[in-house]
mmCIF file of C-alpha atoms in Angstrom:
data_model
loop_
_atom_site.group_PDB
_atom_site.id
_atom_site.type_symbol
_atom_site.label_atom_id
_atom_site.label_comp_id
_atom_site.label_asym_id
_atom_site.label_seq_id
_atom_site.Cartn_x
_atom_site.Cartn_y
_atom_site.Cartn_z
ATOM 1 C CA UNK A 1 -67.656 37.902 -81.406
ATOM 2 C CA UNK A 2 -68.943 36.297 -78.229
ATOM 3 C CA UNK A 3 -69.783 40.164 -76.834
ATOM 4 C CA UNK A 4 -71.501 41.005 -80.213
ATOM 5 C CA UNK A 5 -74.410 37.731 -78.465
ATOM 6 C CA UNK A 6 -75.073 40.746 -76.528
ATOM 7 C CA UNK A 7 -76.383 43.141 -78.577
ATOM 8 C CA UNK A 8 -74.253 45.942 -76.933
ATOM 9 C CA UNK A 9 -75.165 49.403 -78.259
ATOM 10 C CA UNK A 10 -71.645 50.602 -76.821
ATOM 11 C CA UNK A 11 -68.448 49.004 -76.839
ATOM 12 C CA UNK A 12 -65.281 50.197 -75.198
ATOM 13 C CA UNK A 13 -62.151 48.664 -76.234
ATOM 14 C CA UNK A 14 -58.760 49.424 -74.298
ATOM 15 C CA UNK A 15 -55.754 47.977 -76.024
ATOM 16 C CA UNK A 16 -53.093 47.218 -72.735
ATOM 17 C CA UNK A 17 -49.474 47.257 -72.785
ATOM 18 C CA UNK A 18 -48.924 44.218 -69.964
ATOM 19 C CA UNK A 19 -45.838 41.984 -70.609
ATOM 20 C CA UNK A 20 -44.396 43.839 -74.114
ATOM 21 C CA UNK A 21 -41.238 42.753 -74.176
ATOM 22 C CA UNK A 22 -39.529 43.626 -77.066
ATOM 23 C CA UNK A 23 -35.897 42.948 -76.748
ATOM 24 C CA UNK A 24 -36.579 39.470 -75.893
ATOM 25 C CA UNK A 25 -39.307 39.157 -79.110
ATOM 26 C CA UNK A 26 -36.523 40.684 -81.580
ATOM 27 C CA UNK A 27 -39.316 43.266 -82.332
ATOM 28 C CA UNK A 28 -38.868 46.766 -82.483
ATOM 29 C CA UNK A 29 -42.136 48.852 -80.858
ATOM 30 C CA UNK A 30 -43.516 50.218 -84.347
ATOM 31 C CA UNK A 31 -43.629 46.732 -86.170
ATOM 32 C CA UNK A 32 -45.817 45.298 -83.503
ATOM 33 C CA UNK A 33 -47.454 48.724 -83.414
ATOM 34 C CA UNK A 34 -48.636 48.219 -87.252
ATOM 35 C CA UNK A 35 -49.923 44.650 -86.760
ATOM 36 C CA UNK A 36 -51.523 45.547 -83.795
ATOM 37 C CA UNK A 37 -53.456 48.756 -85.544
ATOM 38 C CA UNK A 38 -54.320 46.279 -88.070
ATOM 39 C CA UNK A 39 -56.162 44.041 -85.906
ATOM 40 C CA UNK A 40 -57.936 46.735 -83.813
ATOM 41 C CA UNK A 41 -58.889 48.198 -86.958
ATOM 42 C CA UNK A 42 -60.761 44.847 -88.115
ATOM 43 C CA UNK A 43 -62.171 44.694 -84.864
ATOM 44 C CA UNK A 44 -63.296 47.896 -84.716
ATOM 45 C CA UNK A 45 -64.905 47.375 -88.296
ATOM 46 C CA UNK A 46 -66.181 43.901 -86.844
ATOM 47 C CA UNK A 47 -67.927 45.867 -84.240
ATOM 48 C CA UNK A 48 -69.655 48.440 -86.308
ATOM 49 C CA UNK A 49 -71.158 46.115 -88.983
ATOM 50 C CA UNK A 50 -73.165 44.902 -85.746
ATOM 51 C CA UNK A 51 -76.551 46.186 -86.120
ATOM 52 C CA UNK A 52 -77.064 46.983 -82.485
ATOM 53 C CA UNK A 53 -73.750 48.847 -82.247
ATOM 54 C CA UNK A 54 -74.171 52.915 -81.628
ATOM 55 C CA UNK A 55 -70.727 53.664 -80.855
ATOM 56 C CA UNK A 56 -67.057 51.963 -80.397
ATOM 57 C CA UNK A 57 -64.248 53.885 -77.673
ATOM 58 C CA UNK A 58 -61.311 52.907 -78.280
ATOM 59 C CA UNK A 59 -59.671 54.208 -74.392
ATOM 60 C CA UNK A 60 -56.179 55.293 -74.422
ATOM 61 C CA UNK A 61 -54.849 55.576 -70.832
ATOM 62 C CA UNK A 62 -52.162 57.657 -69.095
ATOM 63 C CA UNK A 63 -48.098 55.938 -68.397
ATOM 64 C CA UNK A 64 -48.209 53.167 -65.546
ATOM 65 C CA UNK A 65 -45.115 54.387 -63.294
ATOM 66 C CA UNK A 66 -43.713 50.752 -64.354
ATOM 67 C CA UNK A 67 -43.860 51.456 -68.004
ATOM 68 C CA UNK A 68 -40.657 50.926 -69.692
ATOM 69 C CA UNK A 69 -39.399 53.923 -72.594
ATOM 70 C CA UNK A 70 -40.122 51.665 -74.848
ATOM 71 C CA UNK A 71 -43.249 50.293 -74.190
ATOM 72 C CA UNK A 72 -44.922 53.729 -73.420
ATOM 73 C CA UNK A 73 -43.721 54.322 -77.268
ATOM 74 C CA UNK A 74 -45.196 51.114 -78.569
ATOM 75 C CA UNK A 75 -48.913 53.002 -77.017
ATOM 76 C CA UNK A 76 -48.392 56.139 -78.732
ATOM 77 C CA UNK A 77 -47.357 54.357 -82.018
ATOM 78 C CA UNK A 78 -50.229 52.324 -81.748
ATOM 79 C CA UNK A 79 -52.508 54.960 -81.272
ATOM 80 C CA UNK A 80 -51.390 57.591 -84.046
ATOM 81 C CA UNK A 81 -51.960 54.425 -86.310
ATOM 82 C CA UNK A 82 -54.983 53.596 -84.947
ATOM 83 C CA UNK A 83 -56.460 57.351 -85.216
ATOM 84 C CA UNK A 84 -55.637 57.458 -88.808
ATOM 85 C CA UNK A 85 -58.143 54.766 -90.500
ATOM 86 C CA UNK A 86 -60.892 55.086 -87.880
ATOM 87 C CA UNK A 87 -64.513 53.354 -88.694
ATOM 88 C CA UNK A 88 -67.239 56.242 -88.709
ATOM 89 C CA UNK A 89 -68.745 55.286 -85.198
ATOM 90 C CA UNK A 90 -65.599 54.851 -83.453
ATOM 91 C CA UNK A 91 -64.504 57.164 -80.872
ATOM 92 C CA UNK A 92 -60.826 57.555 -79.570
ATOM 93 C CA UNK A 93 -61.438 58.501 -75.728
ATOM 94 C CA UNK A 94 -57.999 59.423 -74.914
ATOM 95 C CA UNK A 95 -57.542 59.386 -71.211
ATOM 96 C CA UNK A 96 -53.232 60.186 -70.996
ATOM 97 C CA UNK A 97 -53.399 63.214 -69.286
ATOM 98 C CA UNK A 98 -54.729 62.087 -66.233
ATOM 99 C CA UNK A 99 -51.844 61.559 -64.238
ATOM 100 C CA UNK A 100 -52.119 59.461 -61.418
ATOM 101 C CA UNK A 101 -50.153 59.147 -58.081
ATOM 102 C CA UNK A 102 -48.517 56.694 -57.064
ATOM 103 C CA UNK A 103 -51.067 55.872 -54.316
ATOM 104 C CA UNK A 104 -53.945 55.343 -57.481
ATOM 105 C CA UNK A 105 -52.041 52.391 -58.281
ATOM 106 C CA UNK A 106 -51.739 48.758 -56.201
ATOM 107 C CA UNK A 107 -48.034 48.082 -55.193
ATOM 108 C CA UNK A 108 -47.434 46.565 -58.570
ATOM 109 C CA UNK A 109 -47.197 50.133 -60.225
ATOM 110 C CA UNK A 110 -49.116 48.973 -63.095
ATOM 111 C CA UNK A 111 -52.769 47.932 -62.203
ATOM 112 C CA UNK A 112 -55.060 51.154 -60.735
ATOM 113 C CA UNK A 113 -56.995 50.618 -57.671
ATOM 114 C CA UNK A 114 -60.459 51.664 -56.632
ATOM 115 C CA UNK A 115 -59.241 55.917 -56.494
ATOM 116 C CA UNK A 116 -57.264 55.535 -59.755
ATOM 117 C CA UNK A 117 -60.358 53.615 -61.738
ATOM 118 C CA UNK A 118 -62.544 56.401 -59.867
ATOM 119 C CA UNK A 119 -60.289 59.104 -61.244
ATOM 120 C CA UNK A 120 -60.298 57.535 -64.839
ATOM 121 C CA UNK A 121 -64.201 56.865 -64.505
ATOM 122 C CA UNK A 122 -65.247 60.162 -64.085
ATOM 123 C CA UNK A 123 -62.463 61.493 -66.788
ATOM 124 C CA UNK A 124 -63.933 59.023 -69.226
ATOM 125 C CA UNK A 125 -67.811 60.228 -68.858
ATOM 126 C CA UNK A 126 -66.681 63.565 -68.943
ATOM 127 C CA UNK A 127 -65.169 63.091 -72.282
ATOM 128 C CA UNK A 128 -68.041 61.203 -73.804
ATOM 129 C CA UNK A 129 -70.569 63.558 -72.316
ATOM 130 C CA UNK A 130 -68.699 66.022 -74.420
ATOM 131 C CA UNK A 131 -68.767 64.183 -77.806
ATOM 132 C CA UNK A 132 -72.681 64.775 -77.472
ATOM 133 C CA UNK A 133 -73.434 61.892 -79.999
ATOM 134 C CA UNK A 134 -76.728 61.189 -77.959
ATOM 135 C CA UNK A 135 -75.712 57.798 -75.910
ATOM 136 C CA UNK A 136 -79.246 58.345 -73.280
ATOM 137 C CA UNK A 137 -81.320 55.635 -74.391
ATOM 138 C CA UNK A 138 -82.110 53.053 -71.383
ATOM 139 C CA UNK A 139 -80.149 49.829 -71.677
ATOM 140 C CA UNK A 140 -81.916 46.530 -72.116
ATOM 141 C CA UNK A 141 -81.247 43.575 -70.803
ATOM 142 C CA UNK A 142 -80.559 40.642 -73.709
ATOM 143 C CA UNK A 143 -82.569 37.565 -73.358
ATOM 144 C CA UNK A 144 -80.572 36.082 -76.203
ATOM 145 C CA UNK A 145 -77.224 36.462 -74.582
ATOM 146 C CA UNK A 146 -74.703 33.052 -73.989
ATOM 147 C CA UNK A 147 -71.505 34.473 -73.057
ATOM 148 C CA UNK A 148 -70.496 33.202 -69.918
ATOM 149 C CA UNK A 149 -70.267 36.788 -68.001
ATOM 150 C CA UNK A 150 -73.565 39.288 -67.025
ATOM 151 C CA UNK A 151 -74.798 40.693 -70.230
ATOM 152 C CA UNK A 152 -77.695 42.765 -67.966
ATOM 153 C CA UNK A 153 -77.236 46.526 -67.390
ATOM 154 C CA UNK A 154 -78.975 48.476 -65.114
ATOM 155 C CA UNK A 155 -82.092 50.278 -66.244
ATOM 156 C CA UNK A 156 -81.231 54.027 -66.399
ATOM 157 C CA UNK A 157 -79.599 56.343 -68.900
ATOM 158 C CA UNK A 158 -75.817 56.363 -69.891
ATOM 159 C CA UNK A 159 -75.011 60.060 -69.799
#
C-alpha cells in the first residue's frame, strides 16, 4: 500500500524463490504455490483499483544455477496459477528463457550482477515494447509521496 502513496502508473511485481524450503516446512511446492497465487492475485487486484495505475508486470525470471528441483517447480506452479485469474491490466512478462551464464551471476549462484540485470533489462523492455499497450507518457514526480525510498523518476518516456 505504501507504493500505491506514489501514484505509480506502472508497477512491476517479481515474486522470488529465496530460502523455499519445503522439506523442512512439511509443505509440498503446489500448496504453497496456491496460497501464494492467492495473495498475488489480491495484490494484483489491490493494485489495479488504484486510480493512477496503467499497468501491473508480474516478471517471471529464468532458473538461478542454485535452484533446487523443487523449488524451480514451486515458480512454474505459481505462475500457471497466477496466469489463470489475471486482473485486466496485468501483464505476465515472462523472462525464463533468458539463460544466463554462470559469470551473470555473483558467486552466490543466485543473485545476478550488473551483465545479468543488463541482460534481463533489455529482455524485459523488449517484451513490453511488444505488448504495445501505449506506456510513453512522461513520468511525474509525486509531491504527495511518504514512503521512505525515491518516489521521483526521471523526466522522459518509458518505451
Amino acid at each position: 500500500r505504501m507504493v500505491l502513496e506514489c501514484n505509480p502508473e506502472i508497477i512491476v511485481v517479481h515474486c522470488g524463490r529465496n530460502d523455499w524450503n519445503f522439506r523442512s516446512w512439511g509443505a509440498a511446492p503446489s500448496d504453497v504455490a496456491a496460497e501464494a497465487a492467492a495473495a498475488l492475485l489480491s495484490l494484483f487486484t489491490l493494485f489495479e483499483q488504484h486510480p493512477s495505475i496503467r499497468a501491473v508486470f508480474y516478471l517471471l525470471t529464468s532458473r538461478a544455477p542454485i535452484d533446487t528441483e523443487q523449488s524451480w517447480q514451486y515458480m512454474v506452479d505459481l505462475a500457471a496459477r497466477v496466469q489463470q485469474r489475471l486482473p485486466s491490466k496485468t501483464r505476465v512478462i515472462d523472462l525464463r528463457d533468458v539463460m544466463h551464464p554462470l559469470d551473470h551471476y555473483y558467486v552466490d549462484h543466485v543473485h545476478l550482477n550488473a551483465e545479468g540485470h543488463a541482460a534481463n533489462a533489455s529482455a524485459f523492455l523488449a517484451k513490453i515494447r511488444a505488448l504495445q499497450i501505449g506506456l510513453g507518457a512522461p513520468y511525474a514526480v509525486s509531491q504527495h509521496c511518504s514512503v521512505p525510498f525515491p518516489c521521483a523518476m526521471p523526466q522522459g518516456r518509458f518505451v
